[in-house]
Coordinates of C-alpha atoms in Angstrom, one line a residue:
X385 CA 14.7 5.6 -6.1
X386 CA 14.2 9.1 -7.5
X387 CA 16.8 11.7 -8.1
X388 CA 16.1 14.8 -6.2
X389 CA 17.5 16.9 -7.9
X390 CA 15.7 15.9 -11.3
X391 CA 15.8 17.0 -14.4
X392 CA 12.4 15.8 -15.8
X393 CA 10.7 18.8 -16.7
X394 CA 7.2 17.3 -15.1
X395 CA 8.2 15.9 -11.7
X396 CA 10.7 14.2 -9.8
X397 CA 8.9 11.3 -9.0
X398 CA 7.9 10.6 -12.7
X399 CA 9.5 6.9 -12.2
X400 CA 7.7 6.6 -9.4
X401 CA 10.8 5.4 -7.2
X402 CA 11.1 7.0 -3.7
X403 CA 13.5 9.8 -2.9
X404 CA 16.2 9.6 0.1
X405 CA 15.7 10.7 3.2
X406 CA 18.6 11.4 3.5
X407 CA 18.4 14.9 1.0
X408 CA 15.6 16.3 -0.2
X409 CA 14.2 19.3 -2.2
X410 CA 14.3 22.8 -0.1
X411 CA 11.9 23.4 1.9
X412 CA 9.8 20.5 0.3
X413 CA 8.5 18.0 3.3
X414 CA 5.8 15.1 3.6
X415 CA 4.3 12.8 1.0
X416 CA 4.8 13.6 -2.7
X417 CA 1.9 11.2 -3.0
X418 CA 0.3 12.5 0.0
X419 CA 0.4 16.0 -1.4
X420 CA -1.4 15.7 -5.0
X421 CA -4.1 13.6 -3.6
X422 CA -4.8 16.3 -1.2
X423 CA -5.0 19.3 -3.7
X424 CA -7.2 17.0 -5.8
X425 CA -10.9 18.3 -5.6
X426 CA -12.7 15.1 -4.6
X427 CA -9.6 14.8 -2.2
X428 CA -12.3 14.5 0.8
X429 CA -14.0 11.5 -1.4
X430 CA -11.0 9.6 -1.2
X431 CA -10.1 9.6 2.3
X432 CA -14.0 8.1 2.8
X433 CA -12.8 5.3 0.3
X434 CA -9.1 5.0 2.3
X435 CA -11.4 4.7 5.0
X436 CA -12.7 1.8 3.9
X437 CA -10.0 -0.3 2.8
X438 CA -10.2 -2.4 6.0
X439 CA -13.0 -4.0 3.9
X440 CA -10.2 -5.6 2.0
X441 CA -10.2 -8.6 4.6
X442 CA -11.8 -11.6 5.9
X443 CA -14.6 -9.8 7.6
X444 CA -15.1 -6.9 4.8
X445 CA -15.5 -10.3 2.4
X446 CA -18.0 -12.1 4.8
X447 CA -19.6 -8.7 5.4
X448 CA -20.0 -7.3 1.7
X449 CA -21.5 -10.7 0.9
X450 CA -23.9 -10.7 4.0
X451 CA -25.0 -7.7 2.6
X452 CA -25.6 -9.1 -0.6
X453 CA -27.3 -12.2 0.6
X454 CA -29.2 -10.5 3.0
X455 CA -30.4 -7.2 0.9
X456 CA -29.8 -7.7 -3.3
X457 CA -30.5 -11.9 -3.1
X458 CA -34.0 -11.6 -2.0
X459 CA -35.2 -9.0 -4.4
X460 CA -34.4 -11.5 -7.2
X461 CA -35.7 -14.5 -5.6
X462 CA -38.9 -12.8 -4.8
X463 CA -39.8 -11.2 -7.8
X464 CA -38.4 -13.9 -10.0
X465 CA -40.6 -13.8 -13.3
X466 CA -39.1 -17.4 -14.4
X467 CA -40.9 -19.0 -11.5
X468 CA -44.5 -18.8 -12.5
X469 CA -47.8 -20.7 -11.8
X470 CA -49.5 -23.3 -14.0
X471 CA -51.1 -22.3 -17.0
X472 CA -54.7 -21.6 -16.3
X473 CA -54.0 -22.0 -12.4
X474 CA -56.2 -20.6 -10.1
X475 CA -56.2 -17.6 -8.3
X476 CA -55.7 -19.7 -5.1
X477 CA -51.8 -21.1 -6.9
X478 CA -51.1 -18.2 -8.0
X479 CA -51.2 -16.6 -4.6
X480 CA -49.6 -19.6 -3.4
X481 CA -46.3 -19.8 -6.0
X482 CA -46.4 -15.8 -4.9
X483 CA -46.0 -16.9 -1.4
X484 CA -43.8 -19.4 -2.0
X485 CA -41.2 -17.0 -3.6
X486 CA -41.5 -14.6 -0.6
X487 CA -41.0 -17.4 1.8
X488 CA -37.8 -18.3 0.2
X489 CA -36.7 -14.9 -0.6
X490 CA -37.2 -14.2 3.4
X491 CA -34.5 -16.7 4.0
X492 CA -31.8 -14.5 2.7
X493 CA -32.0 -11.8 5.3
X494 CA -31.6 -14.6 8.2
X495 CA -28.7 -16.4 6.5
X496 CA -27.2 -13.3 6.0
X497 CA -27.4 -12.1 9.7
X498 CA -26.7 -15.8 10.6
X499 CA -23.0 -15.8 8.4
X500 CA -22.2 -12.6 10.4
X501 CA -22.6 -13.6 13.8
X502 CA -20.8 -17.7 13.3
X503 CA -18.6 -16.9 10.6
X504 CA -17.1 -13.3 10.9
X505 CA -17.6 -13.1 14.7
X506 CA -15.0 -16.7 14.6
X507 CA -12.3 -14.8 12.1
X508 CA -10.5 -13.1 15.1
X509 CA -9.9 -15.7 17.0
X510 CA -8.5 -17.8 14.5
X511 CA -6.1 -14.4 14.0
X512 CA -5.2 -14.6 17.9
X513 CA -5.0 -18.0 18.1
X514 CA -2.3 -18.4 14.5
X515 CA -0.4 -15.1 16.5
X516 CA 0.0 -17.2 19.1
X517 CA 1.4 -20.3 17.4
X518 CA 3.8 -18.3 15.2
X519 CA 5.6 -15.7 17.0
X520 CA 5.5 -17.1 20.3
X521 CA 8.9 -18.2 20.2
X522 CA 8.4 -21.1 22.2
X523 CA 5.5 -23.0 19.7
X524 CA 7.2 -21.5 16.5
X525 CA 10.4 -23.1 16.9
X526 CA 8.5 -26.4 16.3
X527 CA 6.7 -24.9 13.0
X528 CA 8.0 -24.4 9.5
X529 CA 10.7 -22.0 9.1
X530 CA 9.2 -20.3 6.7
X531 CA 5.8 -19.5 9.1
X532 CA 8.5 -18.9 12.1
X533 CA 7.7 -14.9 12.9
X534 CA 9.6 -14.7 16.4
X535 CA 11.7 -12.5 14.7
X536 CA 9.9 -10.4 12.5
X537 CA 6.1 -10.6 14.4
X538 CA 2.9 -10.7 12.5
X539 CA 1.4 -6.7 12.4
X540 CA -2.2 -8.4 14.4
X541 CA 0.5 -9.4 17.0
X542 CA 2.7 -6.3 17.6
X543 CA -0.4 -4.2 17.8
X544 CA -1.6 -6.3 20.0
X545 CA 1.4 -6.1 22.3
X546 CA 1.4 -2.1 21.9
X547 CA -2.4 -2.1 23.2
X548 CA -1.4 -3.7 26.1
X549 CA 1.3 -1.5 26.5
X550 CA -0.3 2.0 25.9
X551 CA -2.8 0.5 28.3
X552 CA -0.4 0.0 31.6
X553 CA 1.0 3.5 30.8
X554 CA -2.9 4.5 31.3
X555 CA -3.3 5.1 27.6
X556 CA -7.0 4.4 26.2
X557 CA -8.6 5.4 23.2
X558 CA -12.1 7.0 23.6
X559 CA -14.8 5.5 21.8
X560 CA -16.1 6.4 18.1
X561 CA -19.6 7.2 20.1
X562 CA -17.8 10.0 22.3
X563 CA -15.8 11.1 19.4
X564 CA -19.2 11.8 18.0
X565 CA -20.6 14.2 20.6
X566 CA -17.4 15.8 22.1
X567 CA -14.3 17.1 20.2
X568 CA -11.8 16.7 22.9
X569 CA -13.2 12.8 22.8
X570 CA -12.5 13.2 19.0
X571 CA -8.8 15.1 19.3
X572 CA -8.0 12.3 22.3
X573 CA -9.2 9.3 20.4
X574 CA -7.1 10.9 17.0
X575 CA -3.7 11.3 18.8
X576 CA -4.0 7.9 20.6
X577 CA -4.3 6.5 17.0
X578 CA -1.5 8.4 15.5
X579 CA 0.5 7.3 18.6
X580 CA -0.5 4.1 18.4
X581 CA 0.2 4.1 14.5
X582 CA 3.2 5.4 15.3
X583 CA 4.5 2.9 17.7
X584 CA 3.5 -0.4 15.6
X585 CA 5.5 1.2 12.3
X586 CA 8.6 1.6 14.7
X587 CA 8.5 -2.0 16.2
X588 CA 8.1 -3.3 13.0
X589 CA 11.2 -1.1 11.6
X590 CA 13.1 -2.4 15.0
X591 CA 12.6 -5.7 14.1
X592 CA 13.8 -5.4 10.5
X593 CA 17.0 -4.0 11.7
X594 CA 18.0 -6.4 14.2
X595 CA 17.2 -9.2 11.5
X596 CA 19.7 -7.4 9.1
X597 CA 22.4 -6.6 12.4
X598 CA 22.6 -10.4 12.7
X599 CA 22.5 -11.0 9.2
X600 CA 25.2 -8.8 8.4
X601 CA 27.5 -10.0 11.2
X602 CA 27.5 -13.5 9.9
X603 CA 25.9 -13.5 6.9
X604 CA 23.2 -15.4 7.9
X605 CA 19.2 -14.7 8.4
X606 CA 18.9 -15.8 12.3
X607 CA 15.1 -17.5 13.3
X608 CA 15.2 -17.5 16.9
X609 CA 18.3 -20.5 17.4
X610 CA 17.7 -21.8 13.9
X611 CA 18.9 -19.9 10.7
X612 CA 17.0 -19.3 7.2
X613 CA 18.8 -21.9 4.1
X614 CA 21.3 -20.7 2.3
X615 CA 19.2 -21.2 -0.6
X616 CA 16.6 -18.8 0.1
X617 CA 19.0 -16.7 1.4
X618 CA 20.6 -16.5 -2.1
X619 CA 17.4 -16.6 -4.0
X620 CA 16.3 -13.5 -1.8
X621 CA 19.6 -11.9 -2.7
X622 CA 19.3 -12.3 -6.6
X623 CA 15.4 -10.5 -6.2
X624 CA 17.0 -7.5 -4.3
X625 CA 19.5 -7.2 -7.0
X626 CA 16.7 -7.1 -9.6
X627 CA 15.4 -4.6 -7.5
X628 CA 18.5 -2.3 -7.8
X629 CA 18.7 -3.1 -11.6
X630 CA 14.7 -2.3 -11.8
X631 CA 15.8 1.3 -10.2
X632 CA 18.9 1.7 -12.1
X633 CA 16.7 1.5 -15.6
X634 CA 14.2 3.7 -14.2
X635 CA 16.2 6.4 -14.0
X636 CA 17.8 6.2 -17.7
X637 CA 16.4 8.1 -20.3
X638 CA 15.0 7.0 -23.0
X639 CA 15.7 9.2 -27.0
X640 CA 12.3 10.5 -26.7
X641 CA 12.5 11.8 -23.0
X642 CA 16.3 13.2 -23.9
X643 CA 14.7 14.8 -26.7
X644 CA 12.0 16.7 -23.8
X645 CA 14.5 17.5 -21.6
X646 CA 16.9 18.9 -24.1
X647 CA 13.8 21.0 -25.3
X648 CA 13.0 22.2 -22.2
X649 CA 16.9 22.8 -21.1
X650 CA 17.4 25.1 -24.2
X651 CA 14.3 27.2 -22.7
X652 CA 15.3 26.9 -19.1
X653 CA 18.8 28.3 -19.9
X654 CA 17.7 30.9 -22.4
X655 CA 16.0 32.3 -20.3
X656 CA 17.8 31.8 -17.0
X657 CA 18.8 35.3 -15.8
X658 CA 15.0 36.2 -16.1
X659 CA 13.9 33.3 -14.4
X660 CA 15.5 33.9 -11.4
X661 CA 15.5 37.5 -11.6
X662 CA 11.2 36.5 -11.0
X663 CA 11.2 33.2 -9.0
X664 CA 13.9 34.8 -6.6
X665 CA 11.1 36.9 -5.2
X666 CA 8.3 34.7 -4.6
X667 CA 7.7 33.7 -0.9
X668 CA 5.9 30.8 -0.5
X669 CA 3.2 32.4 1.4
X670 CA 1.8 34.2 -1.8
X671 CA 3.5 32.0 -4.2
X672 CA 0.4 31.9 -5.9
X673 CA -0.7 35.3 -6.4
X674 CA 3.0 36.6 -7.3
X675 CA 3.2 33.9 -9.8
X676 CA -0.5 34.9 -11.4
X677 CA 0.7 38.3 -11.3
X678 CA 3.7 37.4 -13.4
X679 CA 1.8 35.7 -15.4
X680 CA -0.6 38.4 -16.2
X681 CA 2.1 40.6 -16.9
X682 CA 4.9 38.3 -19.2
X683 CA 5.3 38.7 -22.9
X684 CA 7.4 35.8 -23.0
X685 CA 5.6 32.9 -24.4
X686 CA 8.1 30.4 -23.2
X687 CA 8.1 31.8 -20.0
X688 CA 4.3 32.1 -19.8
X689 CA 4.0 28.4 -20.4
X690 CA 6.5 27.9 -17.5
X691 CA 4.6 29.6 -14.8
X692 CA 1.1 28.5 -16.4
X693 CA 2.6 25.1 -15.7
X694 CA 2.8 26.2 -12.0
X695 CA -0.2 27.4 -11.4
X696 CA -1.7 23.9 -12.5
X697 CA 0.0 22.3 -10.0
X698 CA -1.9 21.6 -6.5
X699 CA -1.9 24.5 -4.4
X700 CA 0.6 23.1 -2.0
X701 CA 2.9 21.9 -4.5
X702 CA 3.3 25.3 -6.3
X703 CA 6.5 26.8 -4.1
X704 CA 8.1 23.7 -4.8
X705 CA 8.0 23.6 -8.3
X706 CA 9.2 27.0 -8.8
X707 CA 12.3 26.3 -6.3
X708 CA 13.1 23.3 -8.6
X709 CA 12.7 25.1 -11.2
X710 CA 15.7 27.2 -10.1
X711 CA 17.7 23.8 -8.9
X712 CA 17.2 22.7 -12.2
X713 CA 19.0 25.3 -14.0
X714 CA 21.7 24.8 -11.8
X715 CA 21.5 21.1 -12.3
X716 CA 21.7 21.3 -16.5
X717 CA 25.0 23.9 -16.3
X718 CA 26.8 21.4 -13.7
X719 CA 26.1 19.1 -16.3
X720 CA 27.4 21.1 -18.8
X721 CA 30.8 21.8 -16.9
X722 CA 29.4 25.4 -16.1
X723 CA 28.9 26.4 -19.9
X724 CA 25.5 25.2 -21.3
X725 CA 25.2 24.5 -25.0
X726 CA 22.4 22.1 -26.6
X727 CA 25.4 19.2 -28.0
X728 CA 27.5 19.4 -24.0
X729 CA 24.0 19.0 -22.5
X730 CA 22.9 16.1 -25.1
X731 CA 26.1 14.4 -24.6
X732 CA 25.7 14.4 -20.4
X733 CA 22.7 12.7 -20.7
X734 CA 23.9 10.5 -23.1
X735 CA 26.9 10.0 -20.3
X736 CA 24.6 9.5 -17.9
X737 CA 22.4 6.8 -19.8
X738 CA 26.0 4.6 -20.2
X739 CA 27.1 5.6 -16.4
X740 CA 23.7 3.7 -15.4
X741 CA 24.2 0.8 -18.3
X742 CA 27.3 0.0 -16.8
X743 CA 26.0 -0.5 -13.1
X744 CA 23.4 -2.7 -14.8
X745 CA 25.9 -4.9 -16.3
X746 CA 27.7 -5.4 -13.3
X747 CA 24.6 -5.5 -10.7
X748 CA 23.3 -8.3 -13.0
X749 CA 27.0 -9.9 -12.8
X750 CA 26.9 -9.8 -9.1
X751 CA 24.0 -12.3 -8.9
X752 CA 24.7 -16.1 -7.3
X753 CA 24.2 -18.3 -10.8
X754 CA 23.1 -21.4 -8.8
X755 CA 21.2 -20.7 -5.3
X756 CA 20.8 -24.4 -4.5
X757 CA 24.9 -24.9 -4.1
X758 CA 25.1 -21.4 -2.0
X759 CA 26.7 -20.9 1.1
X760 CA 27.2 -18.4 3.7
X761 CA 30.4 -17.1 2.2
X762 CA 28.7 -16.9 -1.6
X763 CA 26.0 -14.9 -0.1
X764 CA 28.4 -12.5 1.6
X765 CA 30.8 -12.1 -1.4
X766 CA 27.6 -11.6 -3.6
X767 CA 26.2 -8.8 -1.4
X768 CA 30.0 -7.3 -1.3
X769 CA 30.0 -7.2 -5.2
X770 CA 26.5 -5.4 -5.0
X771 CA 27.7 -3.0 -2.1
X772 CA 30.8 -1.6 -4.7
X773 CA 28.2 -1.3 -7.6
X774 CA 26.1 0.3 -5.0
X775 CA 28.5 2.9 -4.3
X776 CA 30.5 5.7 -6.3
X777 CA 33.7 7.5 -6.4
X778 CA 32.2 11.7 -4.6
X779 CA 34.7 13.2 -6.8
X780 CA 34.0 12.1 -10.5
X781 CA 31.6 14.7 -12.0
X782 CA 29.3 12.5 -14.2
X783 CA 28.8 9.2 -12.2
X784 CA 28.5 11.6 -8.8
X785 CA 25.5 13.5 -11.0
X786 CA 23.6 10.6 -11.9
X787 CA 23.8 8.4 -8.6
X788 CA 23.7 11.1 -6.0
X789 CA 20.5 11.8 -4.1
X790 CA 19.4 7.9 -4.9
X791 CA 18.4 5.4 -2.0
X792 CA 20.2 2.5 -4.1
X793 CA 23.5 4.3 -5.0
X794 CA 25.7 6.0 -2.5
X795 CA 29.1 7.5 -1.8
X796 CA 30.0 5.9 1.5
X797 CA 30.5 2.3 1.2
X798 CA 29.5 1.1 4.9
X799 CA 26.4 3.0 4.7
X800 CA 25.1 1.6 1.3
X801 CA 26.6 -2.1 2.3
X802 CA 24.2 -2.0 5.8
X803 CA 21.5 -0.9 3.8
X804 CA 21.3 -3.8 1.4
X805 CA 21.8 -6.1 4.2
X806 CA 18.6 -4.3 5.4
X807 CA 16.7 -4.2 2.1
X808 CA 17.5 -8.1 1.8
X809 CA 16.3 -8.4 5.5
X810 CA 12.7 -6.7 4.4
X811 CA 12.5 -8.8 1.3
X812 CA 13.0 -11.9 4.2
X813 CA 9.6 -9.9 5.9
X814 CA 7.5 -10.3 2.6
X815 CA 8.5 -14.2 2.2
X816 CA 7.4 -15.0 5.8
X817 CA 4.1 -12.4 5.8
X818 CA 3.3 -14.0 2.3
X819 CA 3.8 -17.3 3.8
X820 CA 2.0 -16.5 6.8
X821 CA -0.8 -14.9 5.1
X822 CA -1.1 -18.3 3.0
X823 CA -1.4 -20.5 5.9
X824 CA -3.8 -18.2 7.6
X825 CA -6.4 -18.1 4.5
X826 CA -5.8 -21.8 4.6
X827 CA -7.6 -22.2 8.1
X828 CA -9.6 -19.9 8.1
X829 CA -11.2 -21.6 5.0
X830 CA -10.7 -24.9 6.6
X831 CA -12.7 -23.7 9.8
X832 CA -15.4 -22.5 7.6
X833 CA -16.2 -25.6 5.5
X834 CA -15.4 -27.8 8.6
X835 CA -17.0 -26.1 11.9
X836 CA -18.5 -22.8 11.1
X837 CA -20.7 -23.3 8.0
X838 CA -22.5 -26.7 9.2
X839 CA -23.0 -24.9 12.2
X840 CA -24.7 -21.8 10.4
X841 CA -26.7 -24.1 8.3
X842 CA -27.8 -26.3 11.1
X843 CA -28.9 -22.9 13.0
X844 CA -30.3 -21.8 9.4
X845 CA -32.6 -24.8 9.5
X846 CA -34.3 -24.6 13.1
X847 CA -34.4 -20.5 13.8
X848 CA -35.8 -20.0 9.9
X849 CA -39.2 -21.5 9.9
X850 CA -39.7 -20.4 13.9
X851 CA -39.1 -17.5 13.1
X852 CA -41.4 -17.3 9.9
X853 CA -44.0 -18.5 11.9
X854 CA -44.0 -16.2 14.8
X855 CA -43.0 -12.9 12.2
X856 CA -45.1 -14.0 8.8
X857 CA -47.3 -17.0 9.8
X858 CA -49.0 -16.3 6.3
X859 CA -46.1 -17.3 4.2
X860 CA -45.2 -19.8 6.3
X861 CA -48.6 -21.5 6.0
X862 CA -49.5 -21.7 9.3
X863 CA -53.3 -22.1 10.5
X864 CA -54.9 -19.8 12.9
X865 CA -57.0 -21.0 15.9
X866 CA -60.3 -19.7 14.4
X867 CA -59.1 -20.9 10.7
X868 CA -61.1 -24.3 9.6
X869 CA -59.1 -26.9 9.0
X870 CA -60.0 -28.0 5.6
X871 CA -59.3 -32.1 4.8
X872 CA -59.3 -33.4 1.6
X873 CA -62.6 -35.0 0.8
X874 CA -64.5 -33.2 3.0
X875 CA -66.2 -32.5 6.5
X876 CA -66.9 -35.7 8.4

């Protein structure tokens, strides 16, 4: 979880840990992430590959290899120069092995189209058919526990409910064909997905919460009338608290990166009263062009390398960095107690490195030793130790510094104890959708070895040489009515 108000002279998502929503950088909205891959210049060359990730699954697999059976296999198997006539053979065998090679190689392009239709057309009924099993609550009480989604739902089924849903409400999403020839079709069909989008994100966030509600009022993860062991309970406990430790080291410093930032400190605060006397009049609206204009006209090197650094930012991302800029000076003289010198400023972040040492210490204290002898009452004491690590005193200068403006460290006590209970709750969601997702690669592979593949072969074998003789009788060897039929040994 990032600090906001950072004092990494790059960015403040250089750990890569998220912000809170709860404060954030003025005036600075949307995806960090979102927002450097869209000043990028192949930006546009990404979103066709985002666009594609749905390739990721069962029917991109089946379909990439169809593609490859039916279009890359039977170039090879055609022209294959290892499979070769006799020596000496005649000019007869050698048109034959030819033949031969095409024949085969023509076998490709019908197993390929064959795989699509038997084996990826099957894939989404399995998917309906597993939905049904394990979220109906009726069927999945009788499964594992651990493949029980009543409570947390499979993503297939929830949008599956919310189609249903948009569709009584006389919501329906106009076809990729329209979207191509009218732009009201396309604007329609765009904010019926971003609705729909929408919708399936905040069931799934619903369900979370009323997973962790329960859980917090008893300390137990509810399944429909049965409840989750007390051993994976624990066990899912212990990997949340490694997750607050990972975030906790992430935001330490390391000598090097203390030796950057008191670097760049000494040059922020040297030069402080100029750099707000300049950043104090850029608007974001021509942020770029006042900053180049500054730029052109600075004699400070120091300060040239400060807005050089701004204008090789994305576009979009430009006002920001010069407002953080600004929030960083005042960051690095709260630090310092309001009086900056290179040693007070060393020393906070020294402070600051221990502050975070300590939490470790006692986060990794807080863990259950022994998840198999667990109970409901270790879990809940366990999570209570996390919650007080969790949380800090608002009015100590140092500690409130270094945790503030953090997703896993916060002042008020109920709010950061509800939110572990919450974070345990989605770390519950990943076991069952790993588990789920398991089970349902399991079958499908099961129904392809067992049902669907003997069926494509067994297709395979009768529509292949009907089809060779109707399309290429040549290769196929068949005789034509005015063709003699030549026996061995002769006319008779």
């Amino acid at each position: 979880m990032a600090i906001v108000r950072s004092i990494n002279s790059y960015s403040q998502n250089r750990t890569g840990i998220k912000p809170s929503a709860k404060k954030a950088s003025p005036n600075f909205t949307g995806s960090y992430t979102e927002k450097i891959t869209n000043g990028l210049h192949h930006a546009k060359a990404i979103k066709r590959m985002k666009s594609l990730e749905w390739l990721k699954g069962e029917i991109g697999g089946i379909l990439i290899t169809a593609l490859g059976t039916g279009l890359v296999a039977p170039i090879f198997i055609g022209f294959n120069p290892f499979v070769k006539a006799p020596k000496n053979a005649t000019p007869e065998q050698k048109e034959e092995n030819k033949n031969t090679k095409l024949y085969t190689a023509m076998r490709q392009p019908i197993s390929a189209v064959l795989a699509i239709l038997f084996q990826a057309s099957v894939q989404k009924y399995i998917d309906k058919g597993l939905d049904f099993v394990f979220n109906n609550p009726e069927i999945s009480k009788h499964t594992r526990l651990n493949l029980d989604q009543q409570e947390i739902n499979t993503k297939t089924y929830i949008q599956s409910n919310i189609k249903k849903e948009m569709a009584a409400e006389g919501k329906k999403k106009p076809s990729w064909i329209s979207a191509l020839f009218s732009s009201d079709a396309k604007k329609k069909r765009q904010a019926y997905t971003e609705d729909f989008d929408a919708r399936v994100k905040a069931r799934q966030e619903a369900q979370v919460k009323e997973v962790a509600r329960k859980f917090q009022a008893d300390g137990k993860i509810h399944i429909g009338e049965r409840v989750l062991d007390s051993k994976t309970t624990a066990e899912l406990v212990n990997k949340q608290i490694d997750e607050y430790i990972k975030d906790a080291k992430a935001l330490q410093k390391s000598p090097e990166a203390i030796a950057k930032h008191l670097d760049r400190a000494q040059i922020l605060m040297d030069n402080e009263r100029h750099l707000r006397d300049i950043f104090s009049g850029i608007q974001k609206e021509q942020v770029t062009s006042k900053v180049q204009e500054l730029l052109n006209k600075e004699t400070n090197e120091d300060v040239k390398k400060l807005l050089q650094e701004i204008l090789d930012r994305p576009e979009d991302l430009r006002y920001s960095r010069v407002q953080r800029t600004l929030v960083r000076i005042d960051s690095i003289r709260e630090m310092c107690n309001g009086t900056f010198s290179r040693a007070s400023y060393r020393q906070a972040l020294l402070d600051r490195n221990k502050v975070l040492a300590d939490r470790i210490v006692e986060l990794t204290a807080a863990k259950i030793s022994d998840p198999k002898t667990a109970d409901t009452n270790a879990i809940k004491a366990a999570i209570e130790r996390v919650a007080r690590q969790c949380n800090f005193d608002d009015t100590d200068g140092i500690i409130k510094s270094v945790l503030r403006d953090t997703d896993t460290f916060d002042h008020n006590l109920a709010g950061i104890t509800k939110k572990i209970y919450h974070d345990i709750s989605k770390g519950y969601k990943k076991l069952v959708e790993n588990n789920y997702k398991s089970w349902n690669q399991f079958t499908k592979i099961g129904v392809g070895v067992l049902i669907t593949l003997p069926i494509t072969c067994t297709a395979l074998n009768w529509v292949y040489p009907r089809f060779m003789d109707i399309f290429f009788p040549k290769l196929a060897g068949k005789k034509t009515d005015n063709q003699p039929n030549n026996k061995i040994g002769g006319n008779k």
